[in-house]
Amino acid sequence: MQYREIGRGTFGVVFTADEQPDTAVKKSFKGNDTLAVEFEHGLATSFAVTTSVPSLAQELPEPVPRVPWYLSSHGIQKPSAKDPWWIANVKGFPSTNGDGVRNGVFLFERIPPVPRPLQESLIRRFWASPEEQQAALNDPNNRDCMIRPSHQERWSYYQAKGRKRLNNEQKASLRNLQAYVDELQAIGVDCHAVARQIALGLAVGHWEAQHGMTDVEFVIAGRCTPPSTAARSHTLPLNLYDKRDDLGNRTIVPEAPPAVQHGLPARTQRWLVDFDKCNRVRVWDDTLAQDIRMLALGIRANDPYYPNPLPDTQFGWDVFVTFTETYIRAGRHLLQRAFDKVATTDAQLQGVLERPAMMMRESTRIVMNAKRNNEKDVFNVRMRLRKEQGWAKPGWAV
């Protein structure tokens, strides 16, 4: 089995093989500690999403971003040279860039690329000349396309700073393509719907998985193909188990989900990935103020995914309000479910339910202070714009 690269990041590289197209292998460049953190926290977040989706779906219509299944790890706990998986597969890895060196790996569900028609549309939009477009169409690396949506700013803001359109590998490529607010709208993305999905994923990560969510990514990629059969516990919400006449054994055939895109281009969905910088935050310990600040600082390590509290348009402000209100509503729902029967008084319960709003206020304060300190002119112009146009503050911020 021959592996080929489909993605490269700051600490590792991702491979797949034609013989197992639905499985990906992530391999570290060097030490295994970061890889172990990602595998552990990916498993925990995947479990948190699985257990919270049925309850959240009754309260909020948008889907929680999908977390890939984490399947197995090899060579992390013991020397890779003696690991049976590595012994069987080492000859299938490329010999360039040190990719054939036996470091730790884990296997997980491959995130499909966006459909080819969307890839072609993106190339026509982002590559200027016919020659550049044809070269991009012919580049096999561009078939491994995921979109990294940035809700912070419009592209014109970054153009004014002299930024070039490069991905995380500093290449002009569809791999990890960054798309900004105005560009997302142009390719048919409903920014309000997507902001709600990001808010749901962030709320589950914070209040169900208890992770700081530092440097996680919310990417747009292809839709997963559901298996023809699946374990019962992974197929139906708990409240539907006893409403089927004949469950038979513990394996059933799931009904095909409706083709609802929830504001995304056809045959795509939102995925939540990359947990290598996550840390556990005990969000209901006695160190509440410290924990809230840790959550707020954590998400600001990758804030391009999150809408901006100081945008330059009414539309950007409305998307920010949508994001924050959905996050708080989802967080309160999850905490209510966890604490409703164990809180000793109503006052104690209400104090717990206030925590998502506390996190959002702290996060907003961090962003506003950074903008005031680092881009004072931009801060002053946008604060004046917000005041002149009378953008209403959300209830949690008053």
PDB file of C-alpha atoms in Angstrom, residues 51-302:
ATOM      1  CA  THR A  51     -23.360  12.654  23.145  1.00  0.00           C
ATOM      2  CA  SER A  52     -24.542  16.273  22.939  1.00  0.00           C
ATOM      3  CA  VAL A  53     -25.912  16.445  19.373  1.00  0.00           C
ATOM      4  CA  PRO A  54     -29.281  14.736  20.094  1.00  0.00           C
ATOM      5  CA  SER A  55     -30.038  17.177  22.906  1.00  0.00           C
ATOM      6  CA  LEU A  56     -28.784  20.282  21.076  1.00  0.00           C
ATOM      7  CA  ALA A  57     -30.755  19.370  17.945  1.00  0.00           C
ATOM      8  CA  GLN A  58     -33.993  19.798  19.891  1.00  0.00           C
ATOM      9  CA  GLU A  59     -32.977  23.338  20.834  1.00  0.00           C
ATOM     10  CA  LEU A  60     -30.944  24.613  17.862  1.00  0.00           C
ATOM     11  CA  PRO A  61     -31.479  23.636  14.201  1.00  0.00           C
ATOM     12  CA  GLU A  62     -27.953  24.027  12.833  1.00  0.00           C
ATOM     13  CA  PRO A  63     -25.647  20.969  12.854  1.00  0.00           C
ATOM     14  CA  VAL A  64     -22.642  20.786  15.148  1.00  0.00           C
ATOM     15  CA  PRO A  65     -19.438  20.567  13.037  1.00  0.00           C
ATOM     16  CA  ARG A  66     -18.380  16.992  12.452  1.00  0.00           C
ATOM     17  CA  VAL A  67     -15.285  15.708  14.258  1.00  0.00           C
ATOM     18  CA  PRO A  68     -13.533  12.872  12.385  1.00  0.00           C
ATOM     19  CA  TRP A  69     -13.471   9.431  13.959  1.00  0.00           C
ATOM     20  CA  TYR A  70     -10.117   8.701  15.623  1.00  0.00           C
ATOM     21  CA  LEU A  71      -9.354   5.045  14.930  1.00  0.00           C
ATOM     22  CA  SER A  72      -5.983   3.941  16.359  1.00  0.00           C
ATOM     23  CA  SER A  73      -2.469   5.112  17.215  1.00  0.00           C
ATOM     24  CA  HIS A  74       0.902   3.454  16.568  1.00  0.00           C
ATOM     25  CA  GLY A  75       4.421   4.108  17.778  1.00  0.00           C
ATOM     26  CA  ILE A  76       3.388   6.758  20.297  1.00  0.00           C
ATOM     27  CA  GLN A  77       3.669   4.745  23.502  1.00  0.00           C
ATOM     28  CA  LYS A  78       6.533   2.468  22.446  1.00  0.00           C
ATOM     29  CA  PRO A  79       9.417   2.675  19.928  1.00  0.00           C
ATOM     30  CA  SER A  80       8.050   2.971  16.406  1.00  0.00           C
ATOM     31  CA  ALA A  81      10.695   0.625  14.997  1.00  0.00           C
ATOM     32  CA  LYS A  82       9.115  -2.272  16.896  1.00  0.00           C
ATOM     33  CA  ASP A  83       5.499  -1.360  16.213  1.00  0.00           C
ATOM     34  CA  PRO A  84       3.717  -4.008  14.060  1.00  0.00           C
ATOM     35  CA  TRP A  85       1.832  -1.347  12.092  1.00  0.00           C
ATOM     36  CA  TRP A  86       5.057   0.419  11.147  1.00  0.00           C
ATOM     37  CA  ILE A  87       6.748  -2.850  10.222  1.00  0.00           C
ATOM     38  CA  ALA A  88       3.889  -3.597   7.828  1.00  0.00           C
ATOM     39  CA  ASN A  89       3.574  -0.092   6.332  1.00  0.00           C
ATOM     40  CA  VAL A  90       6.961   1.654   6.423  1.00  0.00           C
ATOM     41  CA  LYS A  91       7.782   0.834   2.788  1.00  0.00           C
ATOM     42  CA  GLY A  92       4.619   2.586   1.630  1.00  0.00           C
ATOM     43  CA  PHE A  93       5.682   6.064   2.794  1.00  0.00           C
ATOM     44  CA  PRO A  94       7.564   8.566   0.589  1.00  0.00           C
ATOM     45  CA  SER A  95      11.280   8.815   1.265  1.00  0.00           C
ATOM     46  CA  THR A  96      11.411  12.600   0.705  1.00  0.00           C
ATOM     47  CA  ASN A  97      11.275  15.245   3.462  1.00  0.00           C
ATOM     48  CA  GLY A  98      11.901  12.598   6.101  1.00  0.00           C
ATOM     49  CA  ASP A  99       8.355  11.270   5.641  1.00  0.00           C
ATOM     50  CA  GLY A 100       9.585   7.672   5.804  1.00  0.00           C
ATOM     51  CA  VAL A 101      11.117   8.101   9.267  1.00  0.00           C
ATOM     52  CA  ARG A 102       9.256   6.004  11.835  1.00  0.00           C
ATOM     53  CA  ASN A 103       7.681   8.487  14.203  1.00  0.00           C
ATOM     54  CA  GLY A 104       4.324   8.200  15.935  1.00  0.00           C
ATOM     55  CA  VAL A 105       1.161   8.082  13.827  1.00  0.00           C
ATOM     56  CA  PHE A 106      -2.562   7.885  14.348  1.00  0.00           C
ATOM     57  CA  LEU A 107      -5.254   6.749  11.946  1.00  0.00           C
ATOM     58  CA  PHE A 108      -8.479   8.708  11.633  1.00  0.00           C
ATOM     59  CA  GLU A 109     -11.403   9.267   9.314  1.00  0.00           C
ATOM     60  CA  ARG A 110     -10.259  11.100   6.209  1.00  0.00           C
ATOM     61  CA  ILE A 111     -11.908  14.476   5.700  1.00  0.00           C
ATOM     62  CA  PRO A 112     -13.072  14.490   2.052  1.00  0.00           C
ATOM     63  CA  PRO A 113     -12.022  17.368  -0.201  1.00  0.00           C
ATOM     64  CA  VAL A 114     -14.667  19.759  -1.484  1.00  0.00           C
ATOM     65  CA  PRO A 115     -16.323  18.523  -4.721  1.00  0.00           C
ATOM     66  CA  ARG A 116     -14.449  19.056  -7.976  1.00  0.00           C
ATOM     67  CA  PRO A 117     -16.972  21.570  -9.426  1.00  0.00           C
ATOM     68  CA  LEU A 118     -16.413  23.811  -6.405  1.00  0.00           C
ATOM     69  CA  GLN A 119     -12.633  23.419  -6.777  1.00  0.00           C
ATOM     70  CA  GLU A 120     -12.885  24.583 -10.389  1.00  0.00           C
ATOM     71  CA  SER A 121     -15.049  27.536  -9.367  1.00  0.00           C
ATOM     72  CA  LEU A 122     -12.507  28.554  -6.716  1.00  0.00           C
ATOM     73  CA  ILE A 123      -9.664  28.372  -9.224  1.00  0.00           C
ATOM     74  CA  ARG A 124     -11.549  30.608 -11.661  1.00  0.00           C
ATOM     75  CA  ARG A 125     -12.155  33.091  -8.857  1.00  0.00           C
ATOM     76  CA  PHE A 126      -8.722  33.198  -7.195  1.00  0.00           C
ATOM     77  CA  TRP A 127      -6.269  32.623 -10.078  1.00  0.00           C
ATOM     78  CA  ALA A 128      -6.075  35.600 -12.423  1.00  0.00           C
ATOM     79  CA  SER A 129      -4.856  34.545 -15.877  1.00  0.00           C
ATOM     80  CA  PRO A 130      -6.037  31.624 -18.034  1.00  0.00           C
ATOM     81  CA  GLU A 131      -2.526  30.162 -17.856  1.00  0.00           C
ATOM     82  CA  GLU A 132      -2.494  30.279 -14.042  1.00  0.00           C
ATOM     83  CA  GLN A 133      -5.968  28.780 -13.923  1.00  0.00           C
ATOM     84  CA  GLN A 134      -4.993  25.896 -16.183  1.00  0.00           C
ATOM     85  CA  ALA A 135      -1.856  25.208 -14.158  1.00  0.00           C
ATOM     86  CA  ALA A 136      -3.922  25.184 -10.967  1.00  0.00           C
ATOM     87  CA  LEU A 137      -6.470  22.830 -12.541  1.00  0.00           C
ATOM     88  CA  ASN A 138      -3.673  20.453 -13.544  1.00  0.00           C
ATOM     89  CA  ASP A 139      -1.952  20.535 -10.137  1.00  0.00           C
ATOM     90  CA  PRO A 140      -2.856  17.269  -8.359  1.00  0.00           C
ATOM     91  CA  ASN A 141      -2.257  18.874  -4.954  1.00  0.00           C
ATOM     92  CA  ASN A 142      -5.246  21.151  -5.539  1.00  0.00           C
ATOM     93  CA  ARG A 143      -7.559  18.145  -5.476  1.00  0.00           C
ATOM     94  CA  ASP A 144      -6.950  17.891  -1.712  1.00  0.00           C
ATOM     95  CA  CYS A 145      -8.972  21.054  -1.132  1.00  0.00           C
ATOM     96  CA  MET A 146     -10.386  22.277   2.150  1.00  0.00           C
ATOM     97  CA  ILE A 147     -11.536  25.848   2.788  1.00  0.00           C
ATOM     98  CA  ARG A 148     -10.495  27.732   5.913  1.00  0.00           C
ATOM     99  CA  PRO A 149     -13.226  30.372   6.339  1.00  0.00           C
ATOM    100  CA  SER A 150     -12.185  33.604   8.025  1.00  0.00           C
ATOM    101  CA  HIS A 151     -15.066  35.560   9.555  1.00  0.00           C
ATOM    102  CA  GLN A 152     -12.849  38.285  11.013  1.00  0.00           C
ATOM    103  CA  GLU A 153     -12.474  40.643   8.072  1.00  0.00           C
ATOM    104  CA  ARG A 154     -13.084  41.207   4.395  1.00  0.00           C
ATOM    105  CA  TRP A 155     -10.221  40.494   1.982  1.00  0.00           C
ATOM    106  CA  SER A 156      -9.739  44.239   1.313  1.00  0.00           C
ATOM    107  CA  TYR A 157      -8.570  44.700   4.922  1.00  0.00           C
ATOM    108  CA  TYR A 158      -5.683  42.262   4.379  1.00  0.00           C
ATOM    109  CA  GLN A 159      -4.924  43.547   0.874  1.00  0.00           C
ATOM    110  CA  ALA A 160      -4.306  46.986   2.363  1.00  0.00           C
ATOM    111  CA  LYS A 161      -1.696  45.384   4.619  1.00  0.00           C
ATOM    112  CA  GLY A 162       0.085  43.831   1.631  1.00  0.00           C
ATOM    113  CA  ARG A 163      -0.900  40.249   2.425  1.00  0.00           C
ATOM    114  CA  LYS A 164      -0.585  37.684  -0.360  1.00  0.00           C
ATOM    115  CA  ARG A 165      -3.077  34.877  -0.832  1.00  0.00           C
ATOM    116  CA  LEU A 166      -1.011  31.977   0.514  1.00  0.00           C
ATOM    117  CA  ASN A 167      -2.023  28.952   2.566  1.00  0.00           C
ATOM    118  CA  ASN A 168      -0.411  27.684   5.781  1.00  0.00           C
ATOM    119  CA  GLU A 169       2.473  26.271   3.703  1.00  0.00           C
ATOM    120  CA  GLN A 170       3.018  29.730   2.155  1.00  0.00           C
ATOM    121  CA  LYS A 171       1.870  28.466  -1.249  1.00  0.00           C
ATOM    122  CA  ALA A 172      -0.819  29.564  -3.698  1.00  0.00           C
ATOM    123  CA  SER A 173      -2.871  26.399  -3.400  1.00  0.00           C
ATOM    124  CA  LEU A 174      -6.374  25.072  -2.777  1.00  0.00           C
ATOM    125  CA  ARG A 175      -4.991  23.112   0.161  1.00  0.00           C
ATOM    126  CA  ASN A 176      -6.219  24.949   3.260  1.00  0.00           C
ATOM    127  CA  LEU A 177      -7.477  27.834   1.134  1.00  0.00           C
ATOM    128  CA  GLN A 178      -8.232  30.916   3.227  1.00  0.00           C
ATOM    129  CA  ALA A 179     -11.505  32.626   2.257  1.00  0.00           C
ATOM    130  CA  TYR A 180     -12.710  35.869   3.831  1.00  0.00           C
ATOM    131  CA  VAL A 181     -16.172  37.229   4.635  1.00  0.00           C
ATOM    132  CA  ASP A 182     -16.909  38.831   1.252  1.00  0.00           C
ATOM    133  CA  GLU A 183     -15.446  35.832  -0.594  1.00  0.00           C
ATOM    134  CA  LEU A 184     -17.492  33.363   1.441  1.00  0.00           C
ATOM    135  CA  GLN A 185     -20.632  35.198   0.402  1.00  0.00           C
ATOM    136  CA  ALA A 186     -19.516  35.132  -3.229  1.00  0.00           C
ATOM    137  CA  ILE A 187     -19.204  31.322  -3.267  1.00  0.00           C
ATOM    138  CA  GLY A 188     -22.640  30.848  -1.740  1.00  0.00           C
ATOM    139  CA  VAL A 189     -21.860  30.547   1.971  1.00  0.00           C
ATOM    140  CA  ASP A 190     -24.502  31.839   4.393  1.00  0.00           C
ATOM    141  CA  CYS A 191     -22.248  33.484   6.979  1.00  0.00           C
ATOM    142  CA  HIS A 192     -25.006  33.578   9.602  1.00  0.00           C
ATOM    143  CA  ALA A 193     -25.659  29.827   9.309  1.00  0.00           C
ATOM    144  CA  VAL A 194     -21.960  29.036   9.403  1.00  0.00           C
ATOM    145  CA  ALA A 195     -21.406  31.345  12.391  1.00  0.00           C
ATOM    146  CA  ARG A 196     -24.072  29.382  14.254  1.00  0.00           C
ATOM    147  CA  GLN A 197     -22.317  26.104  13.417  1.00  0.00           C
ATOM    148  CA  ILE A 198     -18.965  27.412  14.675  1.00  0.00           C
ATOM    149  CA  ALA A 199     -20.645  28.633  17.857  1.00  0.00           C
ATOM    150  CA  LEU A 200     -22.148  25.191  18.459  1.00  0.00           C
ATOM    151  CA  GLY A 201     -18.796  23.454  17.973  1.00  0.00           C
ATOM    152  CA  LEU A 202     -17.060  25.906  20.288  1.00  0.00           C
ATOM    153  CA  ALA A 203     -19.751  25.542  22.959  1.00  0.00           C
ATOM    154  CA  VAL A 204     -19.531  21.735  22.884  1.00  0.00           C
ATOM    155  CA  GLY A 205     -15.732  21.930  23.116  1.00  0.00           C
ATOM    156  CA  HIS A 206     -15.857  24.286  26.100  1.00  0.00           C
ATOM    157  CA  TRP A 207     -18.819  23.075  28.137  1.00  0.00           C
ATOM    158  CA  GLU A 208     -19.087  19.388  27.230  1.00  0.00           C
ATOM    159  CA  ALA A 209     -15.501  18.303  26.422  1.00  0.00           C
ATOM    160  CA  GLN A 210     -13.965  20.918  28.798  1.00  0.00           C
ATOM    161  CA  HIS A 211     -11.243  21.898  26.336  1.00  0.00           C
ATOM    162  CA  GLY A 212      -9.657  25.289  25.848  1.00  0.00           C
ATOM    163  CA  MET A 213     -10.059  24.843  22.050  1.00  0.00           C
ATOM    164  CA  THR A 214      -6.747  26.591  21.374  1.00  0.00           C
ATOM    165  CA  ASP A 215      -5.886  26.628  17.658  1.00  0.00           C
ATOM    166  CA  VAL A 216      -8.644  24.237  16.563  1.00  0.00           C
ATOM    167  CA  GLU A 217      -9.867  24.714  13.004  1.00  0.00           C
ATOM    168  CA  PHE A 218     -13.385  24.898  11.573  1.00  0.00           C
ATOM    169  CA  VAL A 219     -12.935  23.952   7.916  1.00  0.00           C
ATOM    170  CA  ILE A 220     -15.358  23.510   5.027  1.00  0.00           C
ATOM    171  CA  ALA A 221     -14.743  20.191   3.270  1.00  0.00           C
ATOM    172  CA  GLY A 222     -16.643  17.411   1.536  1.00  0.00           C
ATOM    173  CA  ARG A 223     -19.572  15.617   3.110  1.00  0.00           C
ATOM    174  CA  CYS A 224     -18.836  12.311   4.782  1.00  0.00           C
ATOM    175  CA  THR A 225     -20.474   9.203   3.334  1.00  0.00           C
ATOM    176  CA  PRO A 226     -22.487   7.412   6.039  1.00  0.00           C
ATOM    177  CA  PRO A 227     -21.846   3.667   6.249  1.00  0.00           C
ATOM    178  CA  SER A 228     -24.545   1.277   5.077  1.00  0.00           C
ATOM    179  CA  THR A 229     -24.718  -0.058   8.641  1.00  0.00           C
ATOM    180  CA  ALA A 230     -23.624   1.494  11.889  1.00  0.00           C
ATOM    181  CA  ALA A 231     -23.619   0.783  15.583  1.00  0.00           C
ATOM    182  CA  ARG A 232     -26.977   1.675  17.079  1.00  0.00           C
ATOM    183  CA  SER A 233     -25.449   4.071  19.566  1.00  0.00           C
ATOM    184  CA  HIS A 234     -23.946   6.099  16.710  1.00  0.00           C
ATOM    185  CA  THR A 235     -27.039   6.193  14.525  1.00  0.00           C
ATOM    186  CA  LEU A 236     -30.146   7.298  16.393  1.00  0.00           C
ATOM    187  CA  PRO A 237     -30.787   9.871  19.099  1.00  0.00           C
ATOM    188  CA  LEU A 238     -31.457   8.238  22.428  1.00  0.00           C
ATOM    189  CA  ASN A 239     -35.062   9.406  22.489  1.00  0.00           C
ATOM    190  CA  LEU A 240     -35.790   7.421  19.300  1.00  0.00           C
ATOM    191  CA  TYR A 241     -34.349   4.052  20.364  1.00  0.00           C
ATOM    192  CA  ASP A 242     -37.586   2.708  21.825  1.00  0.00           C
ATOM    193  CA  LYS A 243     -39.837   4.055  19.058  1.00  0.00           C
ATOM    194  CA  ARG A 244     -38.716   1.539  16.430  1.00  0.00           C
ATOM    195  CA  ASP A 245     -40.640  -1.731  16.205  1.00  0.00           C
ATOM    196  CA  ASP A 246     -37.762  -4.039  15.311  1.00  0.00           C
ATOM    197  CA  LEU A 247     -34.238  -3.093  16.347  1.00  0.00           C
ATOM    198  CA  GLY A 248     -32.959  -6.655  15.958  1.00  0.00           C
ATOM    199  CA  ASN A 249     -29.305  -6.812  16.961  1.00  0.00           C
ATOM    200  CA  ARG A 250     -27.157  -3.798  17.766  1.00  0.00           C
ATOM    201  CA  THR A 251     -26.590  -2.956  14.098  1.00  0.00           C
ATOM    202  CA  ILE A 252     -29.196  -1.131  12.030  1.00  0.00           C
ATOM    203  CA  VAL A 253     -29.366   0.545   8.637  1.00  0.00           C
ATOM    204  CA  PRO A 254     -29.631   4.320   9.139  1.00  0.00           C
ATOM    205  CA  GLU A 255     -32.037   6.329   7.063  1.00  0.00           C
ATOM    206  CA  ALA A 256     -30.358   8.625   4.535  1.00  0.00           C
ATOM    207  CA  PRO A 257     -30.196  12.163   5.957  1.00  0.00           C
ATOM    208  CA  PRO A 258     -31.990  14.882   4.015  1.00  0.00           C
ATOM    209  CA  ALA A 259     -29.817  16.879   1.627  1.00  0.00           C
ATOM    210  CA  VAL A 260     -29.834  20.041   3.741  1.00  0.00           C
ATOM    211  CA  GLN A 261     -26.762  22.200   3.261  1.00  0.00           C
ATOM    212  CA  HIS A 262     -27.280  24.629   6.155  1.00  0.00           C
ATOM    213  CA  GLY A 263     -25.776  27.580   4.328  1.00  0.00           C
ATOM    214  CA  LEU A 264     -22.842  25.773   2.664  1.00  0.00           C
ATOM    215  CA  PRO A 265     -22.075  24.950  -0.989  1.00  0.00           C
ATOM    216  CA  ALA A 266     -23.506  21.697  -2.348  1.00  0.00           C
ATOM    217  CA  ARG A 267     -22.075  18.439  -0.965  1.00  0.00           C
ATOM    218  CA  THR A 268     -19.937  20.150   1.673  1.00  0.00           C
ATOM    219  CA  GLN A 269     -20.092  20.347   5.448  1.00  0.00           C
ATOM    220  CA  ARG A 270     -18.307  21.942   8.373  1.00  0.00           C
ATOM    221  CA  TRP A 271     -15.584  19.921  10.130  1.00  0.00           C
ATOM    222  CA  LEU A 272     -13.823  20.569  13.447  1.00  0.00           C
ATOM    223  CA  VAL A 273     -10.186  19.429  13.434  1.00  0.00           C
ATOM    224  CA  ASP A 274      -6.680  19.840  14.902  1.00  0.00           C
ATOM    225  CA  PHE A 275      -6.658  19.430  18.689  1.00  0.00           C
ATOM    226  CA  ASP A 276      -2.881  19.319  19.187  1.00  0.00           C
ATOM    227  CA  LYS A 277      -2.766  22.577  21.194  1.00  0.00           C
ATOM    228  CA  CYS A 278      -5.860  21.904  23.289  1.00  0.00           C
ATOM    229  CA  ASN A 279      -5.685  21.733  27.058  1.00  0.00           C
ATOM    230  CA  ARG A 280      -8.191  20.605  29.655  1.00  0.00           C
ATOM    231  CA  VAL A 281      -9.986  23.424  31.458  1.00  0.00           C
ATOM    232  CA  ARG A 282     -12.009  22.456  34.542  1.00  0.00           C
ATOM    233  CA  VAL A 283     -14.788  24.872  33.731  1.00  0.00           C
ATOM    234  CA  TRP A 284     -16.662  24.385  37.012  1.00  0.00           C
ATOM    235  CA  ASP A 285     -13.765  24.338  39.468  1.00  0.00           C
ATOM    236  CA  ASP A 286     -13.253  26.980  42.147  1.00  0.00           C
ATOM    237  CA  THR A 287     -10.830  28.877  39.890  1.00  0.00           C
ATOM    238  CA  LEU A 288     -13.691  30.274  37.793  1.00  0.00           C
ATOM    239  CA  ALA A 289     -12.203  33.640  36.773  1.00  0.00           C
ATOM    240  CA  GLN A 290      -8.935  31.980  35.745  1.00  0.00           C
ATOM    241  CA  ASP A 291     -10.766  29.273  33.778  1.00  0.00           C
ATOM    242  CA  ILE A 292     -12.939  31.784  31.913  1.00  0.00           C
ATOM    243  CA  ARG A 293      -9.854  33.754  30.906  1.00  0.00           C
ATOM    244  CA  MET A 294      -8.114  30.562  29.735  1.00  0.00           C
ATOM    245  CA  LEU A 295     -11.079  29.760  27.488  1.00  0.00           C
ATOM    246  CA  ALA A 296     -11.131  33.300  26.092  1.00  0.00           C
ATOM    247  CA  LEU A 297      -7.379  33.403  25.442  1.00  0.00           C
ATOM    248  CA  GLY A 298      -7.515  29.950  23.875  1.00  0.00           C
ATOM    249  CA  ILE A 299      -9.974  30.853  21.147  1.00  0.00           C
ATOM    250  CA  ARG A 300      -8.133  34.070  20.347  1.00  0.00           C
ATOM    251  CA  ALA A 301      -5.130  31.988  19.260  1.00  0.00           C
ATOM    252  CA  ASN A 302      -7.092  31.203  16.078  1.00  0.00           C
TER     253      ASN A 302
END
